[in-house]
XYZ file of C-alpha atoms in Angstrom:
677
model
C -19.088 2.588 -19.167
C -22.543 2.826 -20.812
C -21.039 2.740 -24.224
C -18.873 -0.199 -23.410
C -21.906 -2.026 -22.008
C -23.961 -1.287 -25.248
C -21.042 -2.478 -27.452
C -20.701 -5.761 -25.568
C -24.490 -6.264 -25.619
C -24.292 -5.667 -29.389
C -21.541 -8.188 -30.006
C -23.170 -10.815 -27.749
C -26.219 -10.779 -30.090
C -24.124 -11.202 -33.226
C -24.717 -14.489 -35.085
C -21.476 -14.660 -37.003
C -22.153 -18.155 -38.321
C -25.178 -16.769 -40.217
C -22.921 -14.358 -42.122
C -19.463 -15.845 -42.321
C -18.441 -19.539 -42.793
C -15.847 -20.745 -40.193
C -16.188 -24.458 -40.846
C -14.360 -26.739 -43.326
C -16.417 -27.518 -46.526
C -16.374 -30.026 -49.265
C -14.456 -28.181 -51.920
C -15.832 -30.442 -54.646
C -19.272 -28.837 -54.192
C -17.928 -25.421 -55.182
C -16.323 -24.249 -58.349
C -13.761 -22.204 -56.458
C -13.521 -24.463 -53.405
C -9.835 -23.671 -52.644
C -10.425 -19.998 -52.402
C -13.486 -20.501 -50.352
C -11.494 -22.746 -47.916
C -8.786 -20.139 -47.499
C -11.456 -17.540 -46.687
C -12.824 -20.065 -44.059
C -9.348 -20.433 -42.441
C -9.046 -16.539 -42.307
C -12.559 -16.247 -40.819
C -11.824 -18.869 -38.184
C -8.611 -17.131 -37.148
C -10.404 -13.765 -36.932
C -13.265 -15.163 -34.900
C -10.903 -16.567 -32.401
C -9.090 -13.104 -32.220
C -12.494 -11.451 -31.846
C -13.434 -13.837 -28.997
C -10.103 -13.140 -27.197
C -10.511 -9.343 -27.756
C -14.165 -9.380 -26.508
C -13.168 -11.427 -23.445
C -10.463 -8.779 -22.727
C -13.220 -6.091 -22.987
C -15.281 -8.015 -20.412
C -12.326 -8.243 -18.120
C -11.214 -4.641 -18.509
C -14.813 -3.515 -17.984
C -15.060 -5.500 -14.810
C -11.683 -4.159 -13.589
C -12.817 -0.648 -14.533
C -15.955 -0.938 -12.523
C -14.189 -2.418 -9.450
C -11.359 0.124 -9.545
C -13.775 3.059 -9.899
C -15.455 1.912 -6.731
C -12.168 1.746 -4.910
C -10.943 5.242 -5.809
C -10.188 7.027 -2.542
C -11.601 10.564 -2.032
C -8.829 12.678 -0.483
C -9.984 14.846 2.313
C -8.126 18.030 3.242
C -6.293 16.178 6.010
C -5.067 13.506 3.540
C -3.177 15.683 1.124
C 0.132 14.146 2.479
C -0.858 10.969 0.644
C -0.471 12.316 -2.776
C -2.176 11.039 -5.845
C -4.287 7.930 -5.324
C -2.723 4.911 -7.107
C -6.192 3.953 -8.335
C -6.049 6.699 -10.917
C -2.893 5.212 -12.491
C -4.781 1.830 -12.673
C -7.743 3.533 -14.283
C -5.460 5.131 -16.865
C -4.067 1.724 -17.759
C -7.448 0.102 -17.973
C -8.764 2.921 -20.150
C -5.827 2.608 -22.514
C -6.331 -1.178 -22.803
C -10.047 -0.604 -23.451
C -9.307 1.785 -26.346
C -6.839 -0.644 -27.942
C -9.131 -3.613 -27.622
C -12.086 -1.698 -29.031
C -10.085 -0.633 -32.077
C -8.981 -4.228 -32.578
C -12.512 -5.529 -32.214
C -13.794 -3.011 -34.854
C -10.974 -3.870 -37.216
C -11.756 -7.693 -36.870
C -15.438 -7.066 -37.507
C -14.656 -5.072 -40.623
C -12.346 -7.916 -41.866
C -15.010 -10.500 -41.106
C -17.534 -8.429 -43.052
C -15.148 -8.330 -46.111
C -14.662 -12.081 -45.906
C -18.433 -12.657 -45.679
C -18.905 -10.600 -48.876
C -16.164 -12.619 -50.510
C -17.724 -15.872 -49.640
C -21.157 -14.707 -50.811
C -19.721 -13.798 -54.194
C -18.206 -17.350 -54.464
C -21.522 -18.974 -53.492
C -23.608 -16.810 -55.829
C -21.487 -17.802 -58.787
C -22.557 -21.378 -58.018
C -26.105 -20.372 -57.670
C -26.123 -21.087 -53.924
C -27.977 -19.081 -51.235
C -25.305 -18.011 -48.692
C -27.916 -18.203 -45.801
C -29.206 -21.642 -46.843
C -25.569 -23.006 -47.379
C -24.466 -21.849 -43.916
C -27.521 -23.016 -42.237
C -27.271 -26.379 -43.772
C -23.815 -26.710 -42.254
C -25.270 -25.748 -38.902
C -28.007 -28.321 -39.341
C -25.329 -30.991 -40.082
C -23.510 -30.106 -36.943
C -26.716 -30.360 -34.919
C -27.332 -33.825 -36.467
C -23.790 -34.842 -35.641
C -24.152 -33.627 -32.072
C -27.336 -35.480 -31.666
C -25.714 -38.720 -33.017
C -22.879 -38.287 -30.543
C -25.324 -37.829 -27.548
C -27.278 -41.005 -28.563
C -23.909 -42.880 -28.780
C -22.966 -41.657 -25.388
C -26.263 -42.846 -23.886
C -25.572 -46.263 -25.452
C -22.134 -46.443 -24.040
C -20.480 -46.659 -27.540
C -19.194 -43.144 -27.871
C -15.399 -42.742 -27.979
C -13.931 -39.233 -27.868
C -11.304 -38.133 -30.412
C -7.732 -38.912 -29.672
C -6.785 -35.191 -29.379
C -9.682 -32.833 -28.888
C -7.320 -29.761 -28.846
C -6.561 -30.332 -32.561
C -10.230 -30.240 -33.631
C -11.331 -26.978 -35.239
C -13.474 -24.759 -33.095
C -17.005 -25.087 -34.206
C -19.665 -22.402 -34.379
C -21.394 -23.956 -31.475
C -18.258 -23.539 -29.384
C -17.947 -19.903 -30.244
C -19.306 -17.364 -27.794
C -21.041 -15.674 -30.752
C -22.563 -18.830 -32.210
C -26.049 -18.327 -30.751
C -27.862 -15.106 -30.937
C -31.365 -13.557 -31.043
C -31.944 -14.484 -34.580
C -32.341 -18.263 -34.096
C -33.890 -18.162 -30.669
C -30.742 -19.040 -28.717
C -29.617 -16.799 -25.846
C -26.011 -15.598 -25.998
C -23.553 -17.504 -23.882
C -22.216 -15.474 -20.979
C -18.526 -14.810 -21.031
C -16.391 -16.948 -18.602
C -15.139 -15.233 -15.399
C -11.785 -13.417 -15.548
C -8.805 -15.710 -15.160
C -6.857 -14.962 -11.912
C -3.597 -12.856 -12.218
C -1.398 -15.833 -11.328
C -2.937 -17.975 -14.049
C -3.927 -20.693 -11.663
C -7.509 -21.914 -10.982
C -9.106 -20.809 -7.761
C -9.311 -23.801 -5.376
C -12.095 -23.686 -2.780
C -12.367 -25.891 0.258
C -15.765 -27.528 0.971
C -15.009 -28.484 4.584
C -16.703 -25.464 5.933
C -20.056 -24.215 4.718
C -19.170 -20.520 5.045
C -16.270 -18.192 4.767
C -13.494 -18.590 7.419
C -10.066 -17.046 7.053
C -7.141 -18.585 8.914
C -4.890 -16.942 11.563
C -1.409 -18.074 12.323
C -2.576 -20.272 15.086
C -5.816 -21.530 13.611
C -5.577 -24.885 11.965
C -8.605 -24.309 9.760
C -9.305 -24.374 6.067
C -8.776 -20.925 4.489
C -11.883 -20.155 2.443
C -15.179 -21.725 1.391
C -17.490 -19.452 -0.589
C -21.251 -19.550 -0.214
C -23.384 -20.172 -3.273
C -24.921 -16.860 -2.718
C -21.649 -15.038 -3.828
C -21.012 -17.191 -6.881
C -22.468 -14.511 -9.217
C -20.111 -11.795 -7.882
C -17.257 -14.278 -8.001
C -18.114 -15.143 -11.640
C -18.236 -11.557 -12.666
C -15.257 -10.124 -10.655
C -13.129 -13.236 -10.286
C -10.656 -13.320 -7.329
C -10.834 -9.540 -7.132
C -14.493 -9.420 -5.939
C -15.175 -6.663 -3.443
C -14.676 -8.369 -0.098
C -17.194 -6.171 1.585
C -20.026 -7.322 -0.539
C -18.944 -10.937 -0.220
C -18.919 -10.585 3.539
C -22.303 -9.014 3.620
C -23.828 -11.709 1.462
C -22.021 -14.426 3.418
C -23.232 -12.953 6.709
C -26.847 -12.859 5.537
C -26.657 -16.450 4.323
C -25.361 -17.805 7.646
C -27.570 -19.276 10.265
C -28.707 -16.748 12.765
C -26.549 -18.217 15.558
C -23.334 -17.771 13.518
C -23.840 -14.096 12.752
C -22.148 -11.258 14.650
C -23.611 -10.381 18.005
C -23.460 -6.573 17.586
C -26.310 -4.658 15.970
C -25.758 -3.087 12.529
C -26.145 0.286 14.068
C -23.169 -0.311 16.386
C -20.648 -0.374 13.460
C -20.393 1.517 10.226
C -18.452 0.201 7.182
C -17.293 2.014 4.052
C -18.012 0.520 0.646
C -14.570 -1.031 0.502
C -15.216 -2.921 3.775
C -13.038 -0.772 5.997
C -14.447 0.291 9.419
C -15.653 3.855 9.529
C -16.741 3.929 13.136
C -18.463 1.924 15.907
C -18.865 1.385 19.568
C -16.047 0.170 21.653
C -17.617 -3.309 22.176
C -18.409 -3.635 18.552
C -14.963 -2.647 17.560
C -13.509 -5.366 19.949
C -15.912 -7.870 18.505
C -14.631 -6.933 15.039
C -11.047 -7.337 16.313
C -11.815 -10.960 17.247
C -14.340 -11.668 14.539
C -15.058 -15.313 13.710
C -15.940 -14.649 10.085
C -12.762 -13.010 8.838
C -9.413 -11.560 9.959
C -8.551 -7.989 8.938
C -4.780 -7.469 9.680
C -4.885 -3.770 8.803
C -7.750 -3.115 11.255
C -6.044 -5.128 13.978
C -2.819 -3.122 13.594
C -4.683 0.228 13.699
C -6.741 -0.753 16.691
C -3.845 -1.888 18.740
C -1.830 1.137 17.795
C -4.528 3.724 18.541
C -6.897 2.154 21.126
C -5.743 4.539 23.846
C -7.333 7.344 21.978
C -10.835 5.991 22.471
C -10.697 3.657 25.389
C -8.253 2.477 28.092
C -6.251 -0.729 28.643
C -8.427 -2.099 31.524
C -11.625 -1.757 29.422
C -9.974 -3.336 26.497
C -8.787 -6.398 28.349
C -12.076 -6.703 30.131
C -13.912 -6.836 26.757
C -11.415 -9.370 25.409
C -11.964 -11.686 28.385
C -15.765 -11.340 27.982
C -15.374 -12.062 24.308
C -13.446 -15.258 25.248
C -16.072 -16.529 27.577
C -18.868 -16.086 24.897
C -21.867 -18.247 25.530
C -24.161 -20.019 23.027
C -27.611 -18.791 22.376
C -30.480 -20.491 23.971
C -32.607 -23.238 22.228
C -29.954 -24.707 20.027
C -30.189 -28.318 19.134
C -27.195 -30.646 19.237
C -26.066 -30.156 15.631
C -26.505 -26.369 15.923
C -24.541 -26.306 19.189
C -21.718 -28.260 17.550
C -21.634 -25.812 14.597
C -21.621 -22.781 16.979
C -18.760 -24.187 18.929
C -16.659 -25.157 15.930
C -17.294 -22.211 13.645
C -17.698 -19.451 16.181
C -16.572 -19.994 19.757
C -13.369 -21.770 18.936
C -12.309 -19.211 16.296
C -13.216 -16.212 18.598
C -11.169 -17.710 21.492
C -8.265 -18.374 19.250
C -8.295 -14.717 17.959
C -8.658 -13.395 21.526
C -5.510 -15.326 22.393
C -3.729 -13.954 19.278
C -4.663 -10.495 20.304
C -3.290 -10.953 23.908
C -0.151 -12.342 22.243
C 0.230 -9.321 20.057
C -0.233 -6.996 22.960
C 2.581 -8.727 24.929
C 5.027 -9.184 22.205
C 4.530 -6.024 20.085
C 6.725 -3.347 21.566
C 4.374 -0.664 20.196
C 1.427 -1.705 22.290
C 2.270 -1.749 25.966
C 4.225 1.149 27.556
C 6.117 0.961 30.852
C 3.112 2.341 32.756
C 0.964 -0.449 31.238
C 2.927 -3.387 32.626
C 0.508 -3.836 35.498
C -1.851 -5.572 33.000
C 0.524 -8.477 32.799
C -0.747 -9.851 36.104
C -4.329 -9.988 34.836
C -3.086 -11.561 31.611
C -1.256 -14.206 33.505
C -4.231 -15.095 35.656
C -6.432 -15.305 32.620
C -4.143 -17.516 30.514
C -3.378 -19.809 33.421
C -7.015 -20.945 33.820
C -7.557 -24.602 32.903
C -9.997 -23.920 30.043
C -7.472 -21.317 28.460
C -4.187 -23.013 29.026
C -5.362 -26.099 27.120
C -5.682 -24.020 23.804
C -2.904 -24.086 21.258
C -0.209 -21.514 21.790
C -1.467 -20.640 25.244
C 1.663 -21.876 26.929
C 3.930 -19.802 24.569
C 1.716 -16.794 25.395
C 2.298 -17.436 29.100
C 6.039 -17.726 28.657
C 5.968 -14.348 26.762
C 4.046 -12.802 29.616
C 6.639 -14.061 32.121
C 9.476 -12.700 30.083
C 7.755 -9.342 29.847
C 7.311 -9.329 33.693
C 11.017 -9.849 34.065
C 11.568 -6.905 31.807
C 12.882 -9.045 28.891
C 11.079 -7.961 25.804
C 11.550 -9.725 22.517
C 14.005 -7.857 20.375
C 14.223 -8.069 16.636
C 17.788 -8.689 15.515
C 18.713 -6.857 12.345
C 21.285 -8.610 10.184
C 23.206 -7.080 7.354
C 24.081 -9.266 4.367
C 27.264 -7.264 3.574
C 29.956 -5.981 5.959
C 30.084 -2.250 6.538
C 32.368 -0.221 4.252
C 35.881 0.425 5.735
C 35.849 3.864 7.379
C 38.014 6.729 6.316
C 40.090 7.365 9.376
C 41.156 11.088 9.657
C 44.696 12.047 10.585
C 43.497 14.877 12.712
C 40.134 15.356 14.402
C 39.175 18.812 12.922
C 36.222 19.724 10.821
C 38.063 20.173 7.516
C 40.346 17.265 8.080
C 37.521 14.640 8.386
C 36.460 13.404 4.928
C 32.949 14.614 3.873
C 31.794 10.989 3.152
C 32.958 9.686 6.506
C 31.574 12.580 8.453
C 28.137 12.038 6.682
C 28.409 8.339 7.741
C 29.124 9.192 11.396
C 26.292 11.718 11.485
C 24.010 9.077 9.940
C 24.872 6.484 12.619
C 23.712 8.721 15.511
C 20.758 10.072 13.585
C 19.527 6.630 12.682
C 19.788 5.403 16.308
C 17.603 8.352 17.455
C 15.075 7.715 14.689
C 14.741 4.022 15.738
C 13.715 5.126 19.170
C 10.550 6.953 18.088
C 7.438 5.237 19.286
C 3.885 5.311 17.806
C 2.274 6.551 20.940
C 4.561 9.609 20.910
C 3.354 10.421 17.391
C -0.268 10.186 18.553
C 0.388 12.423 21.602
C 2.038 14.931 19.282
C -0.967 15.195 17.098
C -3.523 15.572 19.926
C -1.744 17.826 22.333
C -0.937 21.436 21.514
C 2.231 21.988 23.609
C 5.795 22.738 22.965
C 7.602 21.312 26.031
C 7.832 17.768 24.884
C 10.616 15.614 26.280
C 10.059 12.436 24.189
C 12.161 10.743 21.522
C 10.680 12.946 18.777
C 11.816 16.087 20.764
C 15.331 14.603 21.128
C 15.426 13.894 17.404
C 14.150 17.362 16.423
C 16.526 18.979 18.942
C 19.546 17.197 17.392
C 18.568 18.446 13.922
C 18.420 22.031 15.281
C 21.749 21.625 16.871
C 23.242 20.330 13.613
C 21.827 23.570 11.770
C 23.391 25.721 14.537
C 26.710 23.903 14.368
C 26.795 24.481 10.575
C 26.198 28.252 10.975
C 28.593 28.577 13.810
C 31.420 26.688 12.109
C 31.124 29.185 9.219
C 30.915 32.381 11.299
C 33.741 31.543 13.593
C 36.163 31.933 10.672
C 37.329 35.592 10.280
C 38.613 35.272 6.731
C 36.167 34.989 3.991
C 38.195 32.383 2.219
C 38.176 30.106 5.231
C 34.405 30.659 5.732
C 33.945 29.560 1.997
C 36.074 26.475 2.785
C 33.662 25.522 5.588
C 30.756 26.200 3.343
C 32.130 23.981 0.647
C 32.866 21.152 3.173
C 29.272 21.189 4.462
C 27.718 21.289 0.993
C 29.756 18.072 0.296
C 28.552 16.559 3.595
C 24.994 17.373 2.792
C 25.313 15.829 -0.726
C 26.829 12.719 0.815
C 23.982 12.496 3.285
C 21.571 12.660 0.362
C 23.308 9.803 -1.402
C 23.194 7.819 1.955
C 19.476 8.491 2.132
C 19.813 10.493 5.352
C 17.387 13.150 4.449
C 17.081 14.357 7.961
C 20.762 15.391 8.387
C 20.849 16.690 4.872
C 17.868 19.077 5.605
C 19.590 20.177 8.893
C 22.777 21.111 7.095
C 20.987 22.924 4.366
C 18.920 24.771 6.962
C 22.106 25.991 8.555
C 23.628 27.165 5.233
C 20.369 28.916 4.349
C 19.907 30.711 7.612
C 19.838 34.434 7.442
C 23.261 35.018 9.114
C 24.969 32.702 6.590
C 23.009 33.611 3.466
C 24.010 37.268 3.711
C 27.757 36.476 3.596
C 28.094 37.402 -0.075
C 31.900 37.633 -0.079
C 32.082 34.034 1.185
C 29.429 32.689 -1.220
C 31.169 34.287 -4.175
C 34.126 31.869 -3.659
C 32.029 28.747 -3.773
C 32.182 27.102 -7.219
C 29.216 26.621 -9.531
C 29.461 22.820 -9.227
C 29.083 23.040 -5.443
C 26.195 25.487 -5.713
C 24.507 23.092 -8.064
C 24.934 20.291 -5.419
C 23.397 22.498 -2.789
C 20.508 23.345 -5.120
C 19.914 19.639 -5.631
C 19.708 19.133 -1.862
C 17.385 22.169 -1.494
C 15.056 20.859 -4.330
C 14.903 17.483 -2.874
C 13.501 18.756 0.452
C 11.492 21.748 -1.010
C 8.108 22.175 0.779
C 6.528 23.183 -2.536
C 3.218 21.298 -3.138
C 3.410 19.537 0.200
C 6.899 18.149 -0.334
C 5.923 16.558 -3.545
C 9.485 16.110 -4.909
C 10.646 14.627 -1.547
C 7.750 12.220 -1.451
C 8.584 11.045 -4.947
C 12.126 10.493 -3.947
C 11.238 8.691 -0.803
C 8.951 6.347 -2.758
C 11.807 5.213 -4.905
C 14.378 4.257 -2.232
C 14.709 1.222 -0.095
C 15.811 0.905 3.549
C 18.011 1.958 5.189
C 16.826 5.579 5.236
C 16.573 8.372 7.829
C 13.567 10.451 6.459
C 12.509 13.922 7.406
C 10.107 13.443 10.326
C 8.372 16.765 9.847
C 6.252 15.413 7.006
C 4.761 12.626 9.118
C 4.073 15.090 12.079
C 2.390 17.572 9.756
C 0.218 14.847 8.319
C -0.796 13.650 11.833
C -1.721 17.169 12.815
C -3.939 17.581 9.635
C -5.605 14.231 10.472
C -6.271 15.354 14.067
C -7.514 18.806 13.136
C -9.476 17.604 10.007
C -12.066 15.379 11.643
C -13.834 14.750 14.993
C -13.021 11.972 17.354
C -16.649 10.723 17.349
C -19.421 10.174 14.852
C -23.141 10.644 15.349
C -24.603 8.115 17.713
C -21.544 8.082 20.153
C -19.580 6.023 17.687
C -15.697 6.092 17.711
C -14.497 7.669 14.498
C -12.163 4.833 13.637
C -11.442 5.973 10.096
C -9.561 8.846 11.662
C -7.572 6.285 13.760
C -6.956 4.256 10.675
C -5.527 7.200 8.854
C -3.234 8.023 11.746
C -2.047 4.460 11.883
C -1.191 4.492 8.153
C 1.016 7.584 8.740
C 2.745 6.036 11.612
C 3.286 2.807 9.731
C 4.885 4.790 6.929
C 7.149 6.255 9.545
C 7.946 2.887 11.010
C 8.925 1.148 7.770
C 12.119 3.084 7.903
C 12.919 1.725 11.349
C 13.175 -1.764 10.204
C 16.737 -1.634 8.916
C 19.482 0.728 10.288
C 22.432 1.981 8.394
C 25.342 -0.390 8.351
C 28.363 1.825 9.160
C 31.249 1.333 11.495
C 31.487 4.014 14.118
C 34.695 5.888 14.788
C 34.700 6.850 18.491
C 36.975 9.908 17.932
C 34.770 11.349 15.213
C 31.592 10.565 17.131
C 33.010 12.288 20.215
C 34.011 15.329 18.167
C 30.420 15.526 16.758
C 28.887 15.232 20.123
C 31.153 17.935 21.575
C 30.413 20.276 18.665
C 26.659 19.832 19.089
C 26.444 19.879 22.911
C 27.747 23.449 22.963
C 24.341 24.561 21.764
C 21.567 24.210 24.287
C 17.948 24.880 23.784
C 18.478 28.712 23.874
C 17.718 30.468 20.630
C 21.091 31.656 19.204
C 19.721 33.448 16.128
C 20.339 36.920 17.308
C 23.853 36.067 18.432
C 24.578 34.616 15.070
C 23.151 37.611 13.257
C 25.414 40.051 15.222
C 28.474 37.776 14.480
C 27.518 37.737 10.834
C 27.483 41.599 10.734
C 30.789 41.650 12.396
C 32.237 39.304 9.723
C 30.830 41.226 6.833
C 29.440 44.691 7.728
C 26.837 46.221 5.597
C 28.357 48.194 2.786
C 27.404 51.531 1.323
C 26.572 51.546 -2.307
C 29.888 53.364 -3.202
C 31.854 51.062 -1.023
C 30.343 48.024 -2.673
C 31.004 49.398 -6.152
C 34.600 50.134 -5.268
C 35.066 46.628 -3.926
C 33.564 44.912 -6.955
C 35.792 47.092 -9.218
C 38.856 46.110 -7.216
C 38.058 42.424 -7.107
C 37.473 42.423 -10.839
C 40.975 43.898 -11.479
C 39.583 46.977 -13.073
C 41.976 49.101 -10.805
């Protein structure tokens, strides 16, 4: 970064116009005027390329600085996240910098060569190159002075098409340097990614971001952040802008909490804070942080309770103005602070009522307090208050809002079996039917259950996660028993082949949970030792099984599985163990509180991100048509296994199917099977 800064500082001081002509000349004044004019055109093209390349270096340097500051340091509890995407961005920026630097050096070398060529032409006519070029600059200065005088007299007329005029040395970012007393012109700010100019509203004198209910202007930057905006463009670090904007606001429009009550990371995310300060941040009038709001409502029970939260929200709504405000200041306070805070309190209440992940059954008592609050005259008059009241009444009647999922295409036609028997059911259709029930169970998992799992060290859970895990264990037991119940090795091999095909179909259907359960059953010790049976499984099927095993391999924290999961789109039934392990690492890897009795909110933010990763696969279920007869067969097959450990029973049954052989017996069997005798 230091070398890049030095290079940019060096090129900013270059006075190219003193060394290379880039302006049209009177060819009659030179003996080789045509050649000189061609060199001028080449130089002009190279200067423009040099300007564009240098601007790219400025932009890449800014992006490099900003991305470096946003690189996330992975703690031991965050290994589940894998490689930070910022590193990939840094690699791309570095590659771009190297290419642009090479181009800039090549252009400079070409300009030097053209400058030498022009010097030779001028010297043949006994003209000093420096005097010749400076006389052209003086001519340009005189022309500009004449134009300014014409403008002052009102007689100046601009050219018909300014875009067609050649770019003068004074228009170049390199035209002024230290040699002639001019300071270099600063590069323009980076162009936004969408190519459109940034439009700012001037209705509000400070930064206000809109909510879904607020009818306010989206953004109005303060003059104090203009330098950061000019350098970083639209990607300016929001935390720095917020800090600058907060300091630039009048004292009565700043946050109420003390700076010691909340801690922010360099990227603006909340590291910790007191509960009142976190609630104030939740309903801040300066900005809205959707990620913070989502994490807060998902994890608030880990650091406070519902009654305290609602009490703080009500107190926040009834915020009172500071004393000794004049009429104008009071108007500003009501418009730019009180109204926005009240609206965001209402939005928070609305989210608590309508979001099925916030209030549990035991929390429904709070609806009465919410109804009393919203029904007050000063509250019900606000926008969206009536719709919130209707939502509260629906929730009181037990009618929660349900999100209807629609499928653009009809489900594929099912493959109806002629007989309801394991080997008679097509592998693809059995995978579909297993996916239907597995997906339904996955959709029922709630965030609060994930949080309880990470905090409590017990094994007697009876939540939706336990039901989901219990079913996976029963599928593994069913696979093992279906193999062991066959006395003949060929029939055992047929069952193995069928389940390998089912697991492979589950993988193609993105049902990784059932795929893992089947693979676990086939890889269990009682099944793995059945060498006579495995010898009859083809190499192709063994390759399919190996692919399934590799996909869900725990090597390097399930790195292959994570990569596969990142490439797929819903619908999908993932392996839930990865999420639960990540939550456990987060819980064990950091404390609940920070020094000063502050809530460790970064810990809650990390847990929220893991749960949101889990939830993204709940948005769209698989679109298959259930076959009642096959579903009933699956349930009967799984229900025969309770919660009792059947590992010892399966091991005894495996020994009965293929007893341990002595070495001489094994040698005789192999010779017999090979046809030797």
